[in-house]
């Protein structure tokens, strides 16, 4: 095997690792978002709602399905919030999730 082949395989392993970490961070962000939203709505079944938010991410590629679910649920329960506020909370929680994963939590 040449040095070039070894470097290529190294880059492929790093890419696969980075993708796995990002997937885990997104799933964790969605769980944290679900917990946050359940708290705002006063739900007794926080974990159940958080799981529903995580599952909603598999409906379509991207974050729009999660945003839509959480925003519509908040709006439907009478919580005064905007789509922009939910989107900002998603970004904030993604950073938190990445840090938690890096810290091994």
mmCIF file with all atom_site columns, C-alpha atoms in Angstrom:
data_model
loop_
_atom_site.group_PDB
_atom_site.id
_atom_site.type_symbol
_atom_site.label_atom_id
_atom_site.label_alt_id
_atom_site.label_comp_id
_atom_site.label_asym_id
_atom_site.label_entity_id
_atom_site.label_seq_id
_atom_site.pdbx_PDB_ins_code
_atom_site.Cartn_x
_atom_site.Cartn_y
_atom_site.Cartn_z
_atom_site.occupancy
_atom_site.B_iso_or_equiv
_atom_site.pdbx_formal_charge
_atom_site.auth_seq_id
_atom_site.auth_comp_id
_atom_site.auth_asym_id
_atom_site.auth_atom_id
_atom_site.pdbx_PDB_model_num
ATOM 1   C CA . UNK A 1 1   ? 0.000   0.000  0.000  1.00 0.00 ? 1   UNK A CA 1
ATOM 2   C CA . UNK A 1 2   ? 1.366   3.404  -0.912 1.00 0.00 ? 2   UNK A CA 1
ATOM 3   C CA . UNK A 1 3   ? 1.547   6.435  1.315  1.00 0.00 ? 3   UNK A CA 1
ATOM 4   C CA . UNK A 1 4   ? -1.137  8.046  -0.811 1.00 0.00 ? 4   UNK A CA 1
ATOM 5   C CA . UNK A 1 5   ? -3.485  5.096  -0.230 1.00 0.00 ? 5   UNK A CA 1
ATOM 6   C CA . UNK A 1 6   ? -2.830  5.229  3.510  1.00 0.00 ? 6   UNK A CA 1
ATOM 7   C CA . UNK A 1 7   ? -3.562  8.953  3.600  1.00 0.00 ? 7   UNK A CA 1
ATOM 8   C CA . UNK A 1 8   ? -6.750  8.439  1.604  1.00 0.00 ? 8   UNK A CA 1
ATOM 9   C CA . UNK A 1 9   ? -7.945  5.749  4.014  1.00 0.00 ? 9   UNK A CA 1
ATOM 10  C CA . UNK A 1 10  ? -7.081  8.011  6.935  1.00 0.00 ? 10  UNK A CA 1
ATOM 11  C CA . UNK A 1 11  ? -9.186  10.821 5.486  1.00 0.00 ? 11  UNK A CA 1
ATOM 12  C CA . UNK A 1 12  ? -12.057 8.409  4.855  1.00 0.00 ? 12  UNK A CA 1
ATOM 13  C CA . UNK A 1 13  ? -11.928 7.176  8.471  1.00 0.00 ? 13  UNK A CA 1
ATOM 14  C CA . UNK A 1 14  ? -11.868 10.749 9.769  1.00 0.00 ? 14  UNK A CA 1
ATOM 15  C CA . UNK A 1 15  ? -14.812 11.706 7.561  1.00 0.00 ? 15  UNK A CA 1
ATOM 16  C CA . UNK A 1 16  ? -16.829 8.694  8.767  1.00 0.00 ? 16  UNK A CA 1
ATOM 17  C CA . UNK A 1 17  ? -15.979 9.513  12.384 1.00 0.00 ? 17  UNK A CA 1
ATOM 18  C CA . UNK A 1 18  ? -16.959 13.173 11.956 1.00 0.00 ? 18  UNK A CA 1
ATOM 19  C CA . UNK A 1 19  ? -20.267 12.173 10.353 1.00 0.00 ? 19  UNK A CA 1
ATOM 20  C CA . UNK A 1 20  ? -21.031 9.805  13.225 1.00 0.00 ? 20  UNK A CA 1
ATOM 21  C CA . UNK A 1 21  ? -20.285 12.509 15.792 1.00 0.00 ? 21  UNK A CA 1
ATOM 22  C CA . UNK A 1 22  ? -22.504 15.003 13.952 1.00 0.00 ? 22  UNK A CA 1
ATOM 23  C CA . UNK A 1 23  ? -25.347 12.470 13.780 1.00 0.00 ? 23  UNK A CA 1
ATOM 24  C CA . UNK A 1 24  ? -25.084 11.862 17.530 1.00 0.00 ? 24  UNK A CA 1
ATOM 25  C CA . UNK A 1 25  ? -24.942 15.605 18.229 1.00 0.00 ? 25  UNK A CA 1
ATOM 26  C CA . UNK A 1 26  ? -28.046 16.235 16.130 1.00 0.00 ? 26  UNK A CA 1
ATOM 27  C CA . UNK A 1 27  ? -29.964 13.450 17.863 1.00 0.00 ? 27  UNK A CA 1
ATOM 28  C CA . UNK A 1 28  ? -28.903 14.782 21.257 1.00 0.00 ? 28  UNK A CA 1
ATOM 29  C CA . UNK A 1 29  ? -29.854 18.315 20.233 1.00 0.00 ? 29  UNK A CA 1
ATOM 30  C CA . UNK A 1 30  ? -33.299 17.072 19.254 1.00 0.00 ? 30  UNK A CA 1
ATOM 31  C CA . UNK A 1 31  ? -33.723 15.341 22.615 1.00 0.00 ? 31  UNK A CA 1
ATOM 32  C CA . UNK A 1 32  ? -32.642 18.491 24.462 1.00 0.00 ? 32  UNK A CA 1
ATOM 33  C CA . UNK A 1 33  ? -35.004 20.556 22.308 1.00 0.00 ? 33  UNK A CA 1
ATOM 34  C CA . UNK A 1 34  ? -37.847 18.181 23.115 1.00 0.00 ? 34  UNK A CA 1
ATOM 35  C CA . UNK A 1 35  ? -37.107 18.456 26.831 1.00 0.00 ? 35  UNK A CA 1
ATOM 36  C CA . UNK A 1 36  ? -37.001 22.254 26.578 1.00 0.00 ? 36  UNK A CA 1
ATOM 37  C CA . UNK A 1 37  ? -40.286 22.427 24.661 1.00 0.00 ? 37  UNK A CA 1
ATOM 38  C CA . UNK A 1 38  ? -41.995 19.926 26.987 1.00 0.00 ? 38  UNK A CA 1
ATOM 39  C CA . UNK A 1 39  ? -41.009 22.135 29.916 1.00 0.00 ? 39  UNK A CA 1
ATOM 40  C CA . UNK A 1 40  ? -42.503 25.196 28.239 1.00 0.00 ? 40  UNK A CA 1
ATOM 41  C CA . UNK A 1 41  ? -45.714 23.314 27.503 1.00 0.00 ? 41  UNK A CA 1
ATOM 42  C CA . UNK A 1 42  ? -45.887 21.895 31.033 1.00 0.00 ? 42  UNK A CA 1
ATOM 43  C CA . UNK A 1 43  ? -45.999 18.289 29.854 1.00 0.00 ? 43  UNK A CA 1
ATOM 44  C CA . UNK A 1 44  ? -45.714 15.539 32.441 1.00 0.00 ? 44  UNK A CA 1
ATOM 45  C CA . UNK A 1 45  ? -44.306 13.131 29.832 1.00 0.00 ? 45  UNK A CA 1
ATOM 46  C CA . UNK A 1 46  ? -41.079 14.978 29.058 1.00 0.00 ? 46  UNK A CA 1
ATOM 47  C CA . UNK A 1 47  ? -39.093 11.925 27.966 1.00 0.00 ? 47  UNK A CA 1
ATOM 48  C CA . UNK A 1 48  ? -41.910 10.684 25.747 1.00 0.00 ? 48  UNK A CA 1
ATOM 49  C CA . UNK A 1 49  ? -42.162 14.046 24.013 1.00 0.00 ? 49  UNK A CA 1
ATOM 50  C CA . UNK A 1 50  ? -38.374 14.254 23.631 1.00 0.00 ? 50  UNK A CA 1
ATOM 51  C CA . UNK A 1 51  ? -38.399 10.838 21.911 1.00 0.00 ? 51  UNK A CA 1
ATOM 52  C CA . UNK A 1 52  ? -41.157 12.052 19.580 1.00 0.00 ? 52  UNK A CA 1
ATOM 53  C CA . UNK A 1 53  ? -39.015 15.049 18.607 1.00 0.00 ? 53  UNK A CA 1
ATOM 54  C CA . UNK A 1 54  ? -36.024 12.792 17.897 1.00 0.00 ? 54  UNK A CA 1
ATOM 55  C CA . UNK A 1 55  ? -38.227 10.548 15.731 1.00 0.00 ? 55  UNK A CA 1
ATOM 56  C CA . UNK A 1 56  ? -39.592 13.532 13.814 1.00 0.00 ? 56  UNK A CA 1
ATOM 57  C CA . UNK A 1 57  ? -36.102 14.192 12.444 1.00 0.00 ? 57  UNK A CA 1
ATOM 58  C CA . UNK A 1 58  ? -36.365 11.088 10.272 1.00 0.00 ? 58  UNK A CA 1
ATOM 59  C CA . UNK A 1 59  ? -39.351 12.391 8.285  1.00 0.00 ? 59  UNK A CA 1
ATOM 60  C CA . UNK A 1 60  ? -37.327 14.569 5.901  1.00 0.00 ? 60  UNK A CA 1
ATOM 61  C CA . UNK A 1 61  ? -33.678 15.476 5.372  1.00 0.00 ? 61  UNK A CA 1
ATOM 62  C CA . UNK A 1 62  ? -32.572 18.546 7.297  1.00 0.00 ? 62  UNK A CA 1
ATOM 63  C CA . UNK A 1 63  ? -33.879 20.225 10.420 1.00 0.00 ? 63  UNK A CA 1
ATOM 64  C CA . UNK A 1 64  ? -37.112 21.672 9.069  1.00 0.00 ? 64  UNK A CA 1
ATOM 65  C CA . UNK A 1 65  ? -39.217 18.692 10.179 1.00 0.00 ? 65  UNK A CA 1
ATOM 66  C CA . UNK A 1 66  ? -38.004 19.069 13.775 1.00 0.00 ? 66  UNK A CA 1
ATOM 67  C CA . UNK A 1 67  ? -38.496 22.829 13.696 1.00 0.00 ? 67  UNK A CA 1
ATOM 68  C CA . UNK A 1 68  ? -42.005 22.453 12.314 1.00 0.00 ? 68  UNK A CA 1
ATOM 69  C CA . UNK A 1 69  ? -43.024 19.846 14.901 1.00 0.00 ? 69  UNK A CA 1
ATOM 70  C CA . UNK A 1 70  ? -41.735 21.741 17.912 1.00 0.00 ? 70  UNK A CA 1
ATOM 71  C CA . UNK A 1 71  ? -42.988 25.133 16.731 1.00 0.00 ? 71  UNK A CA 1
ATOM 72  C CA . UNK A 1 72  ? -46.455 23.804 15.876 1.00 0.00 ? 72  UNK A CA 1
ATOM 73  C CA . UNK A 1 73  ? -46.685 21.932 19.188 1.00 0.00 ? 73  UNK A CA 1
ATOM 74  C CA . UNK A 1 74  ? -45.652 25.033 21.140 1.00 0.00 ? 74  UNK A CA 1
ATOM 75  C CA . UNK A 1 75  ? -48.082 27.196 19.215 1.00 0.00 ? 75  UNK A CA 1
ATOM 76  C CA . UNK A 1 76  ? -50.862 24.644 19.665 1.00 0.00 ? 76  UNK A CA 1
ATOM 77  C CA . UNK A 1 77  ? -50.367 24.551 23.412 1.00 0.00 ? 77  UNK A CA 1
ATOM 78  C CA . UNK A 1 78  ? -50.555 28.323 23.700 1.00 0.00 ? 78  UNK A CA 1
ATOM 79  C CA . UNK A 1 79  ? -46.862 29.075 24.245 1.00 0.00 ? 79  UNK A CA 1
ATOM 80  C CA . UNK A 1 80  ? -46.030 32.487 22.793 1.00 0.00 ? 80  UNK A CA 1
ATOM 81  C CA . UNK A 1 81  ? -42.939 31.898 20.678 1.00 0.00 ? 81  UNK A CA 1
ATOM 82  C CA . UNK A 1 82  ? -41.743 32.528 17.154 1.00 0.00 ? 82  UNK A CA 1
ATOM 83  C CA . UNK A 1 83  ? -40.210 30.209 14.611 1.00 0.00 ? 83  UNK A CA 1
ATOM 84  C CA . UNK A 1 84  ? -37.021 32.268 14.867 1.00 0.00 ? 84  UNK A CA 1
ATOM 85  C CA . UNK A 1 85  ? -36.823 31.700 18.614 1.00 0.00 ? 85  UNK A CA 1
ATOM 86  C CA . UNK A 1 86  ? -37.156 27.951 18.158 1.00 0.00 ? 86  UNK A CA 1
ATOM 87  C CA . UNK A 1 87  ? -34.525 28.007 15.411 1.00 0.00 ? 87  UNK A CA 1
ATOM 88  C CA . UNK A 1 88  ? -32.135 29.940 17.681 1.00 0.00 ? 88  UNK A CA 1
ATOM 89  C CA . UNK A 1 89  ? -32.745 27.459 20.505 1.00 0.00 ? 89  UNK A CA 1
ATOM 90  C CA . UNK A 1 90  ? -31.938 24.626 18.078 1.00 0.00 ? 90  UNK A CA 1
ATOM 91  C CA . UNK A 1 91  ? -28.601 26.247 17.232 1.00 0.00 ? 91  UNK A CA 1
ATOM 92  C CA . UNK A 1 92  ? -27.826 26.864 20.892 1.00 0.00 ? 92  UNK A CA 1
ATOM 93  C CA . UNK A 1 93  ? -28.634 23.275 21.857 1.00 0.00 ? 93  UNK A CA 1
ATOM 94  C CA . UNK A 1 94  ? -26.607 21.863 18.953 1.00 0.00 ? 94  UNK A CA 1
ATOM 95  C CA . UNK A 1 95  ? -23.538 23.616 20.373 1.00 0.00 ? 95  UNK A CA 1
ATOM 96  C CA . UNK A 1 96  ? -24.356 22.211 23.822 1.00 0.00 ? 96  UNK A CA 1
ATOM 97  C CA . UNK A 1 97  ? -24.800 18.705 22.386 1.00 0.00 ? 97  UNK A CA 1
ATOM 98  C CA . UNK A 1 98  ? -21.473 18.869 20.542 1.00 0.00 ? 98  UNK A CA 1
ATOM 99  C CA . UNK A 1 99  ? -19.692 19.928 23.720 1.00 0.00 ? 99  UNK A CA 1
ATOM 100 C CA . UNK A 1 100 ? -21.351 17.136 25.710 1.00 0.00 ? 100 UNK A CA 1
ATOM 101 C CA . UNK A 1 101 ? -20.262 14.549 23.168 1.00 0.00 ? 101 UNK A CA 1
ATOM 102 C CA . UNK A 1 102 ? -16.702 15.892 23.089 1.00 0.00 ? 102 UNK A CA 1
ATOM 103 C CA . UNK A 1 103 ? -16.644 15.724 26.888 1.00 0.00 ? 103 UNK A CA 1
ATOM 104 C CA . UNK A 1 104 ? -17.808 12.111 26.740 1.00 0.00 ? 104 UNK A CA 1
ATOM 105 C CA . UNK A 1 105 ? -21.182 12.670 28.368 1.00 0.00 ? 105 UNK A CA 1
#
